[in-house]
């Protein structure tokens, strides 16, 4: 039966309409769809899906509540282990996690766990949650960074009764959820609501505050969690990469998402998009940059990637949406130089063709140059999305916190750094990872901080 | 949120404001800067901490009316609050006992050098301060600088004060007069470049403070990149001070021009807004 092969797909806005604005693309389940999808779940005694979830949500339990028509209760169930369900339901790579391990995969389509999570979160966000206050007099903990790692760690510690203060250097709370992932994939209203929830747990959040030296913090706080996230973007290392018209994806997305450059000049931060845009790279960040370019009015957008389709690291779903919206893929192609026009603006990209050789350390086949295959592409905007290093600030200013040669903070299996009382997780440890792995780290760190403080006799 | 405690204009287009920012004042060192967002819709703009008073918990900023966001900043009055201010940012200037040091400031850079001159003098250096502007009216911070410098030399384009000509002439003379161990130059790009060309021949280490474009100013976006010694360096977290003899000034200038046309549009928009606000 056809129905068994697929899970219920969320309604989506049609391409012609959605590429003209920044509104969200998938529209979420109707109540009817959600209940039907939830009823497909076998309610396994030994649920394999949970093993695929980095924050260990009791998946069958929340799905059962949805099947019973109790979405708000389902949301509370999820929030026992995950403070940000509306975010995860949207941006988690579910197909590689909970949905991949769902038992139904053997015969049919797995349960659409992410879509159900999103549905539950939506139902709940319409109701008010009871604010909780942490026990006065208990130990104080400082969290550096308000991305998913920091927010999760802060929320979990507050639930345990600690006094938690989050310090965020930017003027908006949420880290990459705010400045990186675009509105049409993760509405900022949703992020704000989830932040509100973390605040309602008693967490204090201070924006516009850069933490410099951790030693200073340790005088006032009994433990510190570092979730300072992603840092400087990688560049191509080719001639012409500093020409006007060449952005890093971080810069481009920060202008548009954080500073709302798509509303220029009402918002004063400018962004310039040309007619023909080349995005270098094929991860989630590249797909986002390509789709934002279309929405800003680019006529033609290319994804230029040095490996082949099978190696593209972005989520399938996002690649599909990208293609639906008209982005073209130049695979097995690598840029080697950028050239300016008379005014100095970038106008041409020289590339060479690649082919795949032996597998490298990551297990992916290594791209090698095809001799004599150089060619030039006319373009007027280049967006480089080939990854980034961890944020440099904390490591530069705190030699006591050991880092690896890529600039990531070194932690043990329970998120402790080389400095006693200081823990870390998320992109500052892993380089570029995912929202949910950052949250998993934050969660583990919260547990470990609790143990550490109990051992030190600092807990009431 | 930081309240503006005082505000005055130093020259037709240059303003000085003092704001309450105890946490920033407590940590500020010479050569560091803040990021200011003067209104919800404004850009994040970097401005040097021209002075700070740890006891009073205040910092002083001196800025030139350059475009839309600085225009919004000029519209804020004493008692009003700056919605967002972040700092101190950037690597502090290297302050040691070098010996005889020449510090050159041009344009609004005249104010930016004040904390550096003050710190160098306190560290026991003989500081010769050279300032340059188009005319006398644009010379700011003269009394403050004269107090902390051994010698204060002035050049103006029109000769209305001090030497008629460029700061580089005074710099060449200062070097000729007696050996100089270090030069620091802060101001418009052509001025910094000219100073570097001059000291390169003389083999004197020269530090420049680069005013690249910035966005987050915390090491995330990469817009502040500039070629230094053939490599990309990031001014917000590795600067703003760099060895001027290694800086690719052409790269810097071309990147600074990226948004010229849109900056004009933004400024026109703000002018209209402010006209509406003022009736
Ligand atoms: C465009 C884009 C799309 C993505 N899409 C997906 C996706 O679809 N699915 C997915 O799972 N992942 C995605 N990711 C990756 C994911 O967003 C990150 O892995 C995740 O946000 C990391 O979380 P974090 O909490 O470690 O850090 P971040 O989210 O980077 O947050 C760190 C915060 O710390 C602040 N900070 C840094 N230093 C200091 C300091 N010294 N003092 C105070 N504050 C400081 C920063 O300003 C920032 O707000 C995407 C990333 C990008 C850029
Ligand atoms: C570390 C650092 C410290 C700075 N300190 C000071 C200071 O103490 N006082 C001060 O007046 N300015 C300072 N600047 C420059 C200041 O940030 C810019 O003047 C400001 O961003 C202009 O914003 P705007 O929106 O008003 O004008 P915009 O519309 O952005 O720009 C208007 C004009 O100024 C030019 N411009 C834009 N950004 C810069 C820049 N960063 N440097 C030079 N020219 C620029 C543009 O090319 C354009 O012609 C500093 C810059 C940096 C990077
Ligand atoms: S948080 Fe992510 S992995 Fe866990 S259940 Fe939700 S979608 Fe699946
Ligand atoms: S593995 Fe699949 S079917 Fe089993 S409980 Fe989890 S979601 Fe339901
Ligand atoms: S301003 Fe963004 S990295 Fe320097």
JSON list of C-alpha atoms and ligand atoms in Angstrom, two decimals, chain A residues 40-44 46-50 59-60 63 101-104 111 113, ligand 4:
[
{"chain": "A", "resi": 40, "resn": "UNK", "atom": "CA", "xyz": [1.40, 4.66, 13.09]},
{"chain": "A", "resi": 41, "resn": "UNK", "atom": "CA", "xyz": [3.94, 4.43, 15.94]},
{"chain": "A", "resi": 42, "resn": "UNK", "atom": "CA", "xyz": [4.27, 0.89, 17.30]},
{"chain": "A", "resi": 43, "resn": "UNK", "atom": "CA", "xyz": [5.01, 2.11, 20.85]},
{"chain": "A", "resi": 44, "resn": "UNK", "atom": "CA", "xyz": [8.01, -0.22, 21.04]},
{"chain": "A", "resi": 46, "resn": "UNK", "atom": "CA", "xyz": [12.66, -1.09, 23.56]},
{"chain": "A", "resi": 47, "resn": "UNK", "atom": "CA", "xyz": [12.37, 2.04, 21.39]},
{"chain": "A", "resi": 48, "resn": "UNK", "atom": "CA", "xyz": [15.26, 2.22, 18.92]},
{"chain": "A", "resi": 49, "resn": "UNK", "atom": "CA", "xyz": [14.33, 5.79, 17.99]},
{"chain": "A", "resi": 50, "resn": "UNK", "atom": "CA", "xyz": [15.40, 7.10, 21.42]},
{"chain": "A", "resi": 59, "resn": "UNK", "atom": "CA", "xyz": [9.78, 9.58, 21.87]},
{"chain": "A", "resi": 60, "resn": "UNK", "atom": "CA", "xyz": [7.06, 6.88, 22.17]},
{"chain": "A", "resi": 63, "resn": "UNK", "atom": "CA", "xyz": [3.91, 10.43, 20.34]},
{"chain": "A", "resi": 101, "resn": "UNK", "atom": "CA", "xyz": [16.93, 4.26, 14.04]},
{"chain": "A", "resi": 102, "resn": "UNK", "atom": "CA", "xyz": [13.10, 3.96, 14.09]},
{"chain": "A", "resi": 103, "resn": "UNK", "atom": "CA", "xyz": [12.19, 0.27, 13.82]},
{"chain": "A", "resi": 104, "resn": "UNK", "atom": "CA", "xyz": [9.69, 0.92, 11.03]},
{"chain": "A", "resi": 111, "resn": "UNK", "atom": "CA", "xyz": [7.66, 7.85, 11.91]},
{"chain": "A", "resi": 113, "resn": "UNK", "atom": "CA", "xyz": [9.32, 12.25, 14.60]},
{"chain": "C", "resi": 4, "resn": "LIG", "atom": "S1", "xyz": [11.13, 3.09, 17.02]},
{"chain": "C", "resi": 4, "resn": "LIG", "atom": "FE1", "xyz": [9.62, 4.05, 15.67]},
{"chain": "C", "resi": 4, "resn": "LIG", "atom": "S2", "xyz": [7.82, 2.85, 15.95]},
{"chain": "C", "resi": 4, "resn": "LIG", "atom": "FE2", "xyz": [9.15, 2.34, 17.67]},
{"chain": "C", "resi": 4, "resn": "LIG", "atom": "S3", "xyz": [8.56, 3.74, 19.31]},
{"chain": "C", "resi": 4, "resn": "LIG", "atom": "FE3", "xyz": [10.16, 4.72, 18.17]},
{"chain": "C", "resi": 4, "resn": "LIG", "atom": "S4", "xyz": [9.06, 5.97, 16.68]},
{"chain": "C", "resi": 4, "resn": "LIG", "atom": "FE4", "xyz": [7.60, 4.48, 17.43]}
]
